[in-house]
Backbone as CSV, one residue per row, in Angstrom:
resi,resn,N_x,N_y,N_z,CA_x,CA_y,CA_z,C_x,C_y,C_z
1,MET,1.194,-1.686,0.104,-0.582,-0.188,-0.163,1.236,1.565,-0.288
2,ASN,0.587,2.084,-0.664,1.110,3.527,-0.328,0.145,5.031,0.007
3,GLY,0.875,6.034,0.441,0.560,6.592,1.346,0.988,7.277,2.741
4,ALA,-0.703,8.488,3.295,0.197,9.117,4.666,0.233,7.895,5.788
5,PHE,-0.031,6.584,5.868,-0.641,5.659,6.973,-1.255,4.564,6.792
6,GLY,-0.881,3.876,7.377,-1.027,2.408,7.514,1.058,1.754,6.682
7,ALA,0.723,0.079,6.906,1.799,-0.758,7.122,1.490,-1.407,6.157
8,GLU,2.339,-1.728,5.280,2.223,-3.523,4.473,3.410,-4.084,4.375
9,ILE,2.825,-5.828,5.728,3.720,-6.732,6.499,4.586,-7.662,5.136
10,THR,5.543,-8.228,4.758,5.961,-9.261,4.142,6.367,-10.759,5.145
11,GLY,6.576,-11.960,4.325,7.094,-12.862,5.270,6.420,-13.871,6.446
12,VAL,5.582,-12.854,6.706,4.444,-13.496,7.904,3.642,-14.709,7.059
13,ASP,3.522,-15.727,8.461,2.192,-16.501,7.715,1.282,-16.657,8.711
14,LEU,-0.126,-16.199,8.284,-0.424,-15.636,9.815,-1.810,-17.039,10.436
15,ALA,-0.929,-18.305,9.538,-2.346,-19.139,9.493,-0.640,-19.583,11.247
16,ALA,0.164,-19.520,10.766,1.540,-20.177,11.866,1.794,-19.182,13.078
17,LEU,1.456,-18.140,13.088,1.711,-16.784,13.654,1.474,-16.959,15.390
18,ASP,2.520,-16.891,16.499,2.750,-17.371,17.660,1.931,-15.728,18.470
19,ASP,1.798,-15.893,19.705,1.584,-14.783,20.701,2.281,-13.798,20.505
20,THR,3.367,-13.870,20.686,4.174,-12.418,20.206,3.883,-12.168,19.033
21,GLY,4.055,-13.067,18.141,3.945,-12.521,16.787,2.821,-11.374,16.664
22,PHE,1.778,-12.084,16.670,0.299,-11.336,17.364,0.565,-9.711,18.012
23,ALA,1.017,-10.098,18.774,1.247,-9.159,19.536,2.306,-7.982,18.349
24,ALA,2.880,-8.254,17.391,3.994,-7.155,16.818,2.968,-6.428,16.203
25,LEU,1.287,-7.524,14.993,1.243,-7.269,14.637,0.047,-5.773,14.959
26,ALA,-0.350,-6.072,15.712,-1.419,-5.303,16.910,-0.824,-4.278,17.090
27,GLY,0.560,-4.179,17.402,1.078,-2.801,18.327,1.486,-2.096,16.190
28,ILE,1.434,-2.511,15.686,2.110,-1.510,14.002,0.250,-1.277,14.078
29,LEU,-0.704,-2.200,14.154,-2.113,-1.902,13.437,-2.317,-0.699,14.452
30,ARG,-2.071,-1.196,15.467,-2.813,0.704,16.752,-2.047,2.025,16.649
31,GLU,-0.688,1.246,15.357,0.165,2.624,15.494,0.225,3.254,14.061
32,ARG,-0.241,2.051,13.353,-0.834,2.486,11.678,-1.873,2.793,11.042
33,ARG,-2.981,2.632,12.037,-4.273,2.213,11.381,-5.072,1.325,10.532
34,VAL,-3.678,0.751,9.904,-4.400,-0.505,8.406,-3.335,-1.114,8.091
35,LEU,-3.082,-2.581,7.622,-2.406,-3.589,7.643,-2.338,-4.184,6.715
36,CYS,-1.713,-4.286,5.573,-1.465,-5.690,4.189,-0.448,-5.877,4.543
37,VAL,-0.939,-7.470,4.843,-0.070,-8.845,5.100,-0.273,-8.906,3.794
38,ARG,0.704,-9.572,2.961,0.664,-10.325,1.644,1.164,-11.690,1.803
39,GLY,0.625,-12.375,0.987,1.138,-13.561,0.702,0.119,-14.550,1.295
40,GLN,-1.006,-14.191,2.269,-1.810,-15.286,2.595,-2.867,-16.255,1.423
41,ALA,-2.387,-16.466,0.331,-3.578,-17.028,-0.353,-3.424,-18.313,-0.116
42,HIS,-3.064,-19.177,0.828,-2.810,-20.372,1.232,-3.833,-20.597,2.101
43,LEU,-3.999,-19.578,2.540,-5.433,-19.573,4.103,-6.501,-20.334,3.370
44,ALA,-7.059,-21.347,4.287,-8.880,-21.754,4.264,-9.385,-20.472,4.157
45,PRO,-10.905,-20.626,3.961,-11.582,-19.465,4.488,-12.254,-19.553,6.229
46,THR,-11.748,-20.819,6.924,-11.691,-21.612,8.723,-10.153,-20.811,8.921
47,ARG,-9.291,-20.851,8.439,-8.052,-20.554,9.003,-7.939,-18.789,8.909
48,PHE,-8.363,-17.717,7.882,-9.048,-16.604,7.509,-9.600,-15.878,8.913
49,LEU,-10.729,-17.370,9.535,-11.927,-16.635,10.305,-11.189,-16.885,11.369
50,GLU,-9.654,-17.857,11.990,-9.233,-18.329,12.237,-8.394,-16.368,13.429
51,PHE,-7.430,-16.016,12.707,-6.900,-15.006,12.176,-7.829,-13.729,12.910
52,ALA,-8.734,-13.664,11.983,-10.163,-12.190,12.466,-9.752,-12.374,14.306
53,ARG,-10.578,-13.877,14.169,-10.796,-14.018,16.211,-9.877,-13.554,16.987
54,ARG,-9.107,-13.192,16.258,-7.855,-12.882,17.286,-8.037,-10.958,17.448
55,PHE,-8.345,-10.755,16.533,-9.065,-9.018,17.349,-9.889,-9.112,17.672
56,GLY,-11.278,-10.134,18.521,-12.026,-10.157,18.971,-13.037,-11.109,18.489
57,ASP,-14.179,-10.387,18.821,-15.669,-11.167,18.762,-16.250,-11.111,16.937
58,VAL,-16.818,-11.790,16.855,-16.775,-11.399,14.905,-18.509,-11.252,15.337
59,THR,-18.684,-9.543,14.399,-20.153,-9.118,14.884,-21.035,-9.480,12.756
60,PRO,-21.492,-10.686,12.887,-22.390,-10.098,11.409,-22.394,-8.830,11.315
61,TYR,-22.879,-9.115,9.883,-23.421,-8.111,8.446,-24.279,-8.319,8.609
62,PRO,-25.568,-7.929,8.825,-26.984,-8.657,8.967,-27.875,-8.105,7.576
63,PHE,-27.453,-7.315,6.505,-27.431,-6.541,4.747,-26.902,-7.575,4.422
64,GLY,-26.455,-8.852,3.885,-26.038,-9.417,2.943,-26.120,-10.806,3.673
65,GLU,-26.278,-11.892,2.765,-25.680,-13.199,2.556,-24.777,-13.479,2.608
66,PRO,-24.553,-14.350,3.575,-23.120,-14.769,4.219,-22.760,-16.585,3.432
67,MET,-21.270,-16.711,3.778,-21.066,-17.523,3.005,-21.013,-18.758,3.262
68,GLU,-21.720,-19.428,3.410,-22.069,-21.031,2.373,-21.299,-21.516,3.054
69,GLY,-21.855,-22.489,4.934,-20.651,-22.833,5.749,-19.820,-22.075,6.640
70,VAL,-19.571,-21.322,6.168,-19.034,-20.345,6.799,-19.733,-18.585,7.615
71,PRO,-20.490,-18.316,8.267,-21.591,-17.764,7.891,-20.960,-16.157,8.101
72,GLU,-19.714,-16.627,9.539,-18.914,-15.014,9.891,-18.515,-14.212,8.304
73,ILE,-18.017,-15.075,7.354,-17.292,-14.501,6.034,-18.469,-13.923,5.357
74,LEU,-18.161,-12.080,4.945,-19.480,-12.126,3.860,-18.187,-12.017,2.441
75,ARG,-18.907,-13.145,1.177,-18.507,-12.823,0.028,-18.357,-11.549,-0.638
76,ILE,-18.060,-10.617,-1.160,-18.199,-8.970,-1.698,-17.420,-9.574,-2.746
77,ILE,-18.644,-9.740,-4.039,-18.129,-10.285,-5.420,-18.619,-8.984,-6.432
78,LYS,-18.556,-8.599,-7.140,-18.769,-8.228,-8.390,-18.033,-8.307,-9.408
79,GLU,-18.985,-9.380,-10.439,-19.111,-10.070,-11.770,-19.044,-9.124,-12.717
80,PRO,-18.499,-9.802,-14.197,-17.868,-8.956,-15.071,-18.904,-8.295,-15.917
81,SER,-20.215,-9.090,-15.885,-20.847,-8.210,-16.157,-21.983,-7.083,-15.313
82,SER,-21.408,-6.797,-14.038,-23.188,-5.995,-12.976,-21.311,-4.712,-13.782
83,LYS,-22.550,-3.575,-12.761,-22.028,-2.185,-12.951,-21.493,-1.605,-11.637
84,GLY,-22.492,-1.441,-11.462,-22.267,-0.747,-10.096,-21.520,-2.256,-8.610
85,ASN,-20.687,-1.166,-7.725,-20.185,-2.493,-6.654,-20.055,-2.594,-5.432
86,PHE,-19.897,-3.189,-4.201,-19.813,-3.192,-2.725,-19.442,-2.077,-2.366
87,GLY,-19.457,-1.299,-1.560,-18.431,-0.101,-0.378,-17.958,0.962,-1.286
88,GLY,-18.567,1.218,-2.423,-17.985,2.588,-3.596,-18.403,3.807,-3.319
89,VAL,-18.576,3.632,-1.955,-18.636,5.345,-1.465,-17.921,5.386,-0.300
90,TRP,-17.219,6.352,0.795,-16.690,6.827,1.369,-17.158,6.254,2.932
91,HIS,-17.118,5.635,3.328,-17.669,4.891,4.786,-16.593,3.678,6.126
92,THR,-17.223,4.556,7.162,-16.878,3.210,7.982,-18.050,2.096,7.766
93,ASP,-17.148,0.975,8.333,-18.019,0.487,8.696,-18.631,0.269,9.030
94,SER,-20.375,-0.095,8.919,-21.193,-0.458,9.717,-21.465,0.811,11.334
95,PRO,-21.233,1.092,11.281,-21.356,2.422,12.349,-22.645,2.722,12.838
96,TYR,-23.490,2.026,12.311,-25.651,2.105,12.622,-25.531,1.109,13.840
97,HIS,-24.843,0.159,14.711,-24.873,-0.796,15.921,-24.458,0.009,17.047
98,GLU,-25.499,0.009,18.236,-25.154,-0.134,19.812,-23.553,-0.345,20.047
99,ILE,-22.987,-0.508,19.192,-21.212,-0.859,19.564,-20.927,-1.512,17.859
100,PRO,-20.520,-0.677,17.498,-19.463,-0.610,15.712,-18.586,-1.060,16.045
101,PRO,-18.933,-2.344,14.879,-17.447,-2.686,14.629,-16.619,-2.183,14.475
102,SER,-15.524,-2.885,15.298,-13.653,-2.034,15.315,-13.225,-3.135,14.189
103,HIS,-12.779,-3.919,13.694,-12.392,-3.504,13.133,-12.733,-4.626,11.341
104,THR,-12.419,-3.964,10.525,-12.812,-4.866,9.789,-11.666,-5.854,8.706
105,VAL,-11.382,-6.919,8.797,-10.539,-8.124,7.927,-11.028,-8.280,6.925
106,ILE,-10.424,-8.279,6.090,-10.424,-8.541,4.761,-9.542,-9.320,3.914
107,MET,-9.524,-10.738,2.463,-9.010,-11.288,2.237,-8.951,-10.812,0.720
108,GLY,-8.270,-11.012,-0.115,-7.991,-10.779,-1.852,-8.175,-12.096,-2.014
109,ILE,-10.026,-11.546,-2.896,-9.453,-14.146,-3.635,-9.261,-13.574,-4.613
110,ASP,-9.725,-12.808,-5.757,-9.964,-12.858,-7.162,-9.862,-11.576,-7.591
111,ILE,-8.776,-11.231,-7.660,-8.318,-9.517,-8.110,-8.251,-9.197,-9.458
112,PRO,-9.404,-8.139,-9.862,-8.599,-8.262,-11.515,-7.461,-7.790,-11.398
113,GLU,-6.973,-7.281,-12.525,-5.523,-7.260,-13.620,-5.487,-5.702,-13.748
114,GLY,-5.374,-4.868,-12.699,-5.655,-3.249,-12.328,-6.702,-2.797,-12.342
115,GLY,-6.824,-1.952,-11.228,-8.150,-1.909,-10.670,-8.825,-2.256,-9.304
116,GLY,-9.431,-1.994,-8.777,-10.012,-2.422,-7.515,-9.518,-2.595,-6.335
117,ASP,-8.269,-0.909,-6.610,-8.292,-0.665,-4.694,-9.059,-0.046,-4.454
118,THR,-8.322,-0.346,-2.807,-9.642,-0.037,-1.389,-8.500,1.601,-1.137
119,LEU,-9.639,2.804,-1.148,-8.413,3.457,-0.397,-8.549,3.748,0.765
120,VAL,-8.376,4.249,1.490,-8.540,4.523,3.367,-8.143,6.044,3.516
121,ALA,-8.648,6.491,4.334,-8.086,7.631,5.125,-8.327,7.520,6.875
122,ASP,-7.383,8.396,6.995,-7.019,8.148,8.961,-7.900,9.227,9.241
123,MET,-9.547,9.326,9.788,-9.962,10.684,10.797,-8.783,10.645,12.355
124,ARG,-7.662,10.524,11.578,-7.202,10.784,13.665,-6.308,11.857,12.982
125,ALA,-5.856,12.093,11.872,-5.165,13.053,11.085,-5.671,14.440,11.036
126,ALA,-7.069,13.327,9.994,-7.945,14.599,9.761,-8.632,15.190,10.729
127,TYR,-9.182,14.516,11.776,-9.390,15.792,13.428,-8.017,16.657,13.849
128,GLU,-6.610,16.203,13.907,-5.812,16.878,13.931,-5.117,18.396,13.358
129,ALA,-5.744,17.860,11.647,-5.520,19.247,11.430,-6.695,20.319,11.309
130,LEU,-8.066,20.221,11.743,-8.608,20.894,12.244,-8.491,22.279,12.718
131,PRO,-9.156,23.155,11.992,-9.435,24.520,13.005,-9.677,24.197,14.183
132,GLN,-9.590,25.284,14.906,-8.915,24.838,16.433,-11.086,25.054,16.426
133,ALA,-11.869,26.301,15.997,-12.437,26.848,16.023,-14.019,25.843,15.421
134,VAL,-13.386,24.747,14.657,-14.434,23.337,14.123,-14.097,22.344,15.273
135,LYS,-12.503,22.026,15.794,-12.785,21.177,17.353,-13.600,21.888,18.583
136,ASP,-13.069,23.052,18.715,-14.527,23.792,19.472,-15.493,23.210,19.691
137,ARG,-16.272,23.629,18.598,-17.739,23.939,17.847,-18.428,21.860,18.065
138,ILE,-16.919,20.849,17.040,-17.790,19.510,17.447,-17.581,18.913,18.720
139,ARG,-17.192,19.605,19.077,-16.068,18.311,20.859,-17.012,17.634,21.991
140,ASP,-17.999,18.250,21.740,-19.326,17.554,22.996,-20.940,16.742,21.634
141,MET,-20.777,16.885,20.509,-21.509,16.956,19.349,-21.159,15.260,19.668
142,ASP,-22.757,14.700,19.089,-23.217,13.107,18.621,-24.006,13.552,17.290
143,GLY,-23.429,12.319,16.259,-23.544,11.768,15.521,-25.043,11.351,15.967
144,ILE,-25.895,11.121,14.367,-27.063,9.849,14.565,-26.702,9.038,13.331
145,PHE,-26.884,7.760,13.830,-26.095,6.870,12.460,-27.589,5.759,12.526
146,THR,-27.361,5.516,11.321,-28.814,4.661,10.660,-27.803,4.292,9.978
147,ALA,-28.247,3.187,8.927,-28.020,2.442,8.024,-30.025,2.552,6.999
148,THR,-30.640,3.525,7.353,-31.714,3.579,6.510,-31.426,4.935,5.183
149,ARG,-30.307,5.103,4.682,-29.974,5.737,3.399,-29.660,4.545,2.269
150,VAL,-29.059,3.538,3.475,-28.418,2.043,2.187,-29.180,0.939,2.737
151,HIS,-29.792,1.135,3.570,-30.203,-0.290,3.579,-32.107,-0.104,3.835
152,GLY,-32.850,1.207,4.474,-33.913,0.690,4.535,-34.769,2.058,4.523
153,SER,-36.043,2.495,4.565,-36.816,3.982,3.937,-36.495,4.478,3.356
154,ALA,-35.820,5.210,3.773,-34.941,6.804,3.531,-34.364,6.937,1.999
155,GLY,-34.702,5.329,1.223,-33.623,5.693,0.022,-33.400,4.236,-0.437
156,ALA,-33.276,4.303,-1.699,-33.136,3.013,-2.713,-32.706,2.001,-2.499
157,GLY,-31.455,2.899,-1.736,-30.348,1.143,-0.758,-28.930,2.118,-2.032
158,LEU,-27.992,1.831,-1.293,-26.667,1.747,-2.226,-26.511,0.142,-3.436
159,GLU,-25.365,0.022,-3.985,-25.076,-0.912,-4.424,-24.728,-1.569,-3.806
160,LEU,-24.918,-3.220,-3.661,-24.070,-3.876,-3.090,-23.488,-5.073,-4.088
161,GLY,-22.613,-4.349,-5.285,-22.223,-5.351,-6.106,-23.517,-6.917,-6.478
162,ASP,-22.383,-7.905,-6.114,-23.422,-9.344,-6.763,-23.726,-10.065,-5.720
163,VAL,-23.171,-8.803,-4.142,-24.130,-9.227,-3.128,-25.587,-9.547,-2.653
164,LYS,-25.839,-10.496,-2.489,-27.514,-11.209,-2.624,-27.858,-9.681,-1.297
165,ARG,-28.906,-9.120,-1.161,-28.676,-8.420,-0.179,-30.375,-8.810,1.220
166,VAL,-30.034,-8.755,2.059,-31.480,-9.078,3.015,-32.128,-8.564,3.173
167,ALA,-33.010,-8.752,3.275,-34.407,-7.337,3.347,-34.218,-7.032,5.507
168,ASP,-34.348,-5.890,6.203,-34.494,-6.074,7.113,-34.503,-4.273,7.387
169,ARG,-35.999,-3.913,6.931,-36.304,-2.289,7.414,-36.060,-2.071,8.754
170,LYS,-36.701,-2.763,9.374,-36.926,-2.574,10.919,-35.678,-2.442,10.969
171,ARG,-34.342,-3.089,11.227,-33.580,-2.539,11.675,-32.874,-1.460,10.745
172,ALA,-32.753,-1.342,9.720,-32.218,-0.176,9.027,-32.728,1.250,9.080
173,ASP,-33.593,0.722,9.998,-34.035,2.457,10.060,-33.688,3.168,11.596
174,GLN,-33.250,1.890,12.573,-32.886,1.174,13.560,-31.858,3.152,13.401
175,GLU,-31.831,4.184,14.938,-30.847,4.946,14.731,-29.453,5.074,16.308
176,PHE,-28.340,5.128,16.155,-27.649,4.754,17.542,-26.855,6.550,16.972
177,ARG,-26.822,7.144,18.335,-26.035,8.347,18.890,-25.010,7.679,19.424
178,HIS,-23.393,7.980,18.472,-21.996,7.951,19.075,-21.585,9.218,18.780
179,PRO,-20.695,10.348,19.380,-19.154,10.799,19.214,-18.928,11.301,18.290
180,LEU,-19.309,12.113,17.664,-18.148,12.570,16.486,-17.352,13.177,16.011
181,VAL,-16.819,12.756,17.421,-14.932,13.620,17.336,-14.634,12.411,19.437
182,ARG,-14.363,10.859,18.916,-14.977,10.075,19.616,-12.661,9.613,19.750
183,THR,-12.669,8.815,21.170,-11.475,8.874,21.853,-10.886,7.305,20.718
184,HIS,-10.223,6.866,21.188,-8.951,6.181,20.649,-9.046,5.089,22.275
185,PRO,-10.217,3.651,22.482,-9.892,3.036,23.302,-8.742,2.922,23.987
186,GLU,-7.648,2.392,23.006,-6.102,1.733,23.234,-5.257,2.986,23.380
187,THR,-5.511,3.718,22.006,-4.371,4.972,22.150,-4.656,6.085,23.184
188,GLY,-5.892,6.560,23.212,-6.142,7.370,23.598,-6.225,8.896,23.183
189,LEU,-6.764,8.722,21.837,-5.848,10.024,20.750,-7.567,10.191,20.541
190,PRO,-7.850,11.282,20.297,-9.204,11.056,19.305,-8.856,11.631,18.315
191,GLY,-10.205,11.630,17.374,-10.624,11.225,15.814,-12.048,12.178,15.646
192,LEU,-12.289,11.876,14.652,-13.592,12.361,13.554,-14.050,10.707,13.540
193,TYR,-15.004,10.381,14.180,-16.187,9.583,13.775,-16.864,10.016,12.309
194,VAL,-17.262,9.698,11.610,-18.222,10.461,9.924,-17.928,9.349,9.430
195,SER,-19.587,9.464,8.919,-20.088,8.463,7.690,-21.303,8.709,7.071
196,ALA,-20.753,10.002,6.177,-22.100,10.849,5.501,-23.569,9.881,5.718
197,CYS,-22.709,8.811,4.695,-23.775,7.643,4.338,-25.107,7.044,4.475
198,HIS,-24.010,6.715,6.247,-24.299,6.434,7.272,-25.208,7.727,8.476
199,MET,-25.253,8.619,8.385,-25.966,9.132,9.006,-26.916,10.016,8.469
200,SER,-27.701,10.343,9.182,-29.279,10.764,9.171,-29.184,12.477,9.998
201,GLY,-28.049,12.904,10.327,-27.990,14.125,11.097,-26.978,14.269,11.924
202,LEU,-26.947,15.674,13.509,-26.418,15.885,14.125,-27.465,16.400,15.818
203,ALA,-27.333,15.805,16.233,-28.315,16.055,17.390,-28.010,17.683,18.263
204,GLY,-29.745,17.809,18.065,-29.512,19.134,18.458,-29.176,20.268,17.731
205,LEU,-28.829,19.569,16.401,-29.272,20.980,14.975,-30.304,20.088,14.261
206,PRO,-30.474,21.612,13.437,-31.972,21.721,12.404,-30.825,21.212,11.111
207,ALA,-31.300,20.267,10.744,-31.492,19.091,9.667,-30.389,20.279,8.730
208,ASP,-30.615,21.560,7.942,-29.927,22.149,7.128,-28.656,21.808,7.506
209,GLU,-28.890,22.736,9.135,-27.172,23.179,9.478,-26.616,21.948,8.942
210,ALA,-26.963,20.611,10.066,-26.850,19.417,10.336,-25.862,18.968,9.230
211,GLN,-26.277,18.911,7.859,-26.142,17.960,6.616,-24.904,18.708,6.338
212,SER,-24.888,19.884,6.308,-24.566,20.925,5.830,-22.491,21.143,6.261
213,LEU,-22.865,20.623,8.233,-21.244,20.391,8.604,-20.640,18.877,8.472
214,ILE,-22.324,17.659,8.428,-20.888,16.450,7.865,-20.731,16.768,7.054
215,ASP,-20.895,17.165,5.868,-20.957,17.207,4.163,-18.971,17.474,4.611
216,TYR,-19.522,19.290,5.068,-18.069,19.559,5.806,-16.983,18.900,6.330
217,LEU,-17.250,17.608,6.695,-16.031,17.133,7.570,-15.697,15.717,7.048
218,ALA,-16.927,15.273,6.485,-16.510,13.963,4.980,-15.659,14.670,3.877
219,ASP,-15.848,15.643,3.824,-15.005,15.995,2.911,-12.830,16.760,3.126
220,HIS,-13.297,16.769,4.566,-12.140,16.931,4.877,-11.829,15.977,5.295
221,VAL,-11.820,14.631,5.407,-11.355,13.479,6.375,-11.004,12.576,4.890
222,VAL,-11.270,12.901,3.429,-11.039,12.589,2.590,-9.066,12.870,1.786
223,ARG,-9.419,14.557,2.252,-8.367,15.202,1.268,-7.236,13.956,1.259
224,ASP,-6.611,14.575,0.126,-5.267,14.093,0.266,-4.165,12.865,0.431
225,GLU,-4.200,14.572,2.399,-2.921,14.192,2.836,-3.685,12.837,3.467
226,PHE,-4.839,12.921,3.556,-5.214,12.041,4.638,-5.088,10.377,4.275
227,THR,-4.942,10.199,3.027,-5.693,9.063,2.587,-4.106,8.392,2.001
228,ALA,-4.732,7.093,1.950,-3.357,5.696,1.120,-5.166,4.528,0.304
229,ARG,-3.487,4.255,0.132,-4.487,3.043,-1.169,-3.920,1.543,-0.456
230,ILE,-4.903,0.916,-1.004,-4.634,-0.431,-0.406,-4.900,-1.666,-1.310
231,ARG,-3.285,-1.598,-2.980,-2.980,-2.953,-3.995,-4.089,-4.033,-3.563
232,TRP,-4.584,-4.454,-3.781,-4.892,-5.697,-3.605,-4.097,-6.756,-4.462
233,THR,-3.634,-7.667,-3.778,-3.416,-9.142,-5.611,-4.556,-10.587,-4.268
234,ARG,-3.789,-11.057,-5.063,-4.714,-12.826,-4.820,-3.563,-13.385,-2.841
235,GLY,-4.739,-12.953,-1.646,-3.855,-13.627,-0.803,-3.220,-12.459,0.089
236,THR,-3.614,-11.424,-0.749,-3.712,-9.984,0.313,-4.623,-9.853,1.920
237,VAL,-4.459,-10.141,3.195,-4.866,-9.674,4.442,-4.946,-8.300,4.467
238,ALA,-5.763,-7.164,4.286,-6.041,-6.101,4.856,-6.736,-5.867,6.427
239,VAL,-6.140,-5.566,7.866,-6.628,-5.459,8.641,-6.881,-3.506,8.824
240,LEU,-8.779,-3.096,9.102,-8.826,-1.560,8.931,-9.644,-1.542,10.225
241,ASP,-8.677,-0.306,11.536,-9.876,-0.125,12.348,-10.400,0.648,12.123
242,ASN,-11.558,0.721,12.509,-13.071,1.506,11.945,-13.017,2.602,13.089
243,ARG,-12.382,2.309,13.866,-12.570,3.424,15.390,-11.667,4.492,14.225
244,CYS,-10.599,4.489,13.595,-10.177,5.993,13.033,-10.058,6.539,11.632
245,VAL,-10.850,4.999,10.751,-10.435,4.789,9.962,-11.739,4.589,8.594
246,GLN,-11.644,5.361,7.285,-12.835,5.003,7.086,-12.340,4.388,5.358
247,HIS,-13.008,3.992,4.207,-12.581,2.881,3.493,-13.415,3.634,2.014
248,LYS,-13.281,3.113,0.968,-14.363,3.095,-0.486,-13.288,2.384,-1.321
249,ALA,-14.092,1.502,-2.066,-14.106,0.330,-2.845,-13.789,1.209,-4.183
250,LEU,-13.017,1.124,-4.916,-12.617,1.808,-6.404,-13.738,0.594,-7.585
251,ASN,-14.167,1.310,-7.807,-15.078,1.156,-9.054,-14.587,0.869,-10.839
252,ASP,-13.295,0.911,-10.572,-12.808,1.143,-12.019,-11.947,-0.035,-12.957
253,TYR,-13.017,-1.130,-12.766,-11.978,-2.351,-13.700,-13.775,-3.110,-13.997
254,PRO,-14.148,-2.120,-15.992,-15.466,-2.845,-16.051,-15.192,-4.212,-16.659
255,GLY,-16.319,-5.083,-16.904,-15.811,-6.088,-17.570,-14.832,-6.972,-17.036
256,ARG,-14.146,-6.864,-15.328,-13.763,-8.047,-14.588,-14.123,-8.282,-13.153
257,ARG,-13.940,-9.580,-12.975,-14.889,-9.783,-11.679,-13.657,-9.844,-10.655
258,ARG,-13.913,-9.368,-9.553,-13.708,-8.783,-8.355,-14.069,-10.149,-6.679
259,GLU,-13.184,-10.026,-6.419,-14.195,-11.393,-5.426,-12.894,-10.913,-3.601
260,ILE,-13.756,-10.389,-2.688,-12.947,-10.249,-1.443,-13.700,-11.087,0.010
261,HIS,-12.770,-11.868,0.328,-13.256,-11.775,1.955,-13.507,-10.930,3.135
262,ARG,-14.800,-10.478,3.845,-14.998,-9.893,4.929,-15.124,-10.192,6.166
263,ILE,-14.816,-10.285,7.333,-15.273,-10.097,8.437,-14.658,-8.779,8.934
264,GLN,-16.355,-9.467,10.131,-16.050,-7.433,10.675,-15.656,-7.861,11.545
265,ILE,-15.243,-7.105,13.536,-15.055,-7.448,14.155,-15.501,-6.727,15.163
266,THR,-15.551,-7.455,16.497,-16.367,-6.168,17.837,-15.457,-6.185,19.080
267,ASP,-14.468,-5.624,19.775,-13.859,-5.300,20.696,-15.268,-4.844,22.031
268,GLY,-16.669,-4.556,21.834,-17.354,-4.679,22.426,-17.403,-3.936,23.518
269,ARG,-16.537,-2.582,22.823,-16.504,-0.876,23.651,-17.411,0.052,22.269
270,ARG,-18.398,0.549,22.832,-19.552,1.931,22.711,-18.038,2.623,22.076
271,PRO,-18.329,3.925,21.188,-17.774,4.774,20.721,-17.831,5.500,22.236
272,THR,-16.719,6.694,22.330,-16.626,7.325,23.725,-16.064,8.625,22.698
273,ARG,-16.233,9.524,24.258,-15.960,11.130,23.816,-14.557,12.080,24.267
274,ARG,-14.346,10.837,25.931,-12.598,10.926,26.311,-12.445,10.042,26.853
275,GLY,-11.118,10.066,27.133,-10.646,9.455,28.187,-10.156,7.680,27.640
276,LYS,-9.541,6.655,27.559,-9.174,5.480,27.364,-10.700,4.456,28.236
277,VAL,-11.538,3.918,27.557,-12.211,2.370,27.824,-11.926,1.818,28.324
278,SER,-12.047,0.316,29.467,-12.199,-0.863,29.848,-13.004,-1.344,28.769
279,PRO,-12.560,-2.774,28.777,-13.425,-3.486,27.829,-14.456,-3.318,28.875
């Protein structure tokens, strides 16, 4: 990968990683926010799942049909004949839960020759670069997070590529409030927590004012100086820290197939505004 943050790891077999090796990887992730581990094409889905579970408990994705036999895995597929793709807008994964997933673990399975990269954005660095007046304004604000625009009654829904959608409008229309500036539970550092396609407003603000501020913050997060790029190959395993990272899957490979496998992990912690949080 390349860009403003993240780390690329080679020469490691995730199936044979002992506790010391995993602790080293987790430390790099804590510092760099995104990991790309190359050369893991030998991992069967069950071994991939075993690795992902080292970061916490699996939290299933409620709006897509899971992999047969390994339901913890979501197969994200775009066939050559399809136009839209899954995850093709900037977002952090599933912030519409009371306890959103802390990590997303992804493995490249069938990767087009050229195209299909994933962009990532560092919400910690984006927060640090905000003008002080904006920091003061948003410090105690809560975002209202919901899946209604993507999967619910507020819209037709975003494209899911060739992932079979599981319809659950009642769940999609639920709303949860999370701090707009959240503190990372392991580092104690603040960062923005914004996912525009998953937000219906900001608590206590009129709708127009809230949307204007959400748009401003969303545009700020994805400025070039805060972004990096994951260049997928077959067998690349990426780990994203959703507590401080956004991402976007590029849809720039018409007529070619792409498949990745995704697992969402929870650390069991609700987003918090200040201070480190105990499990």
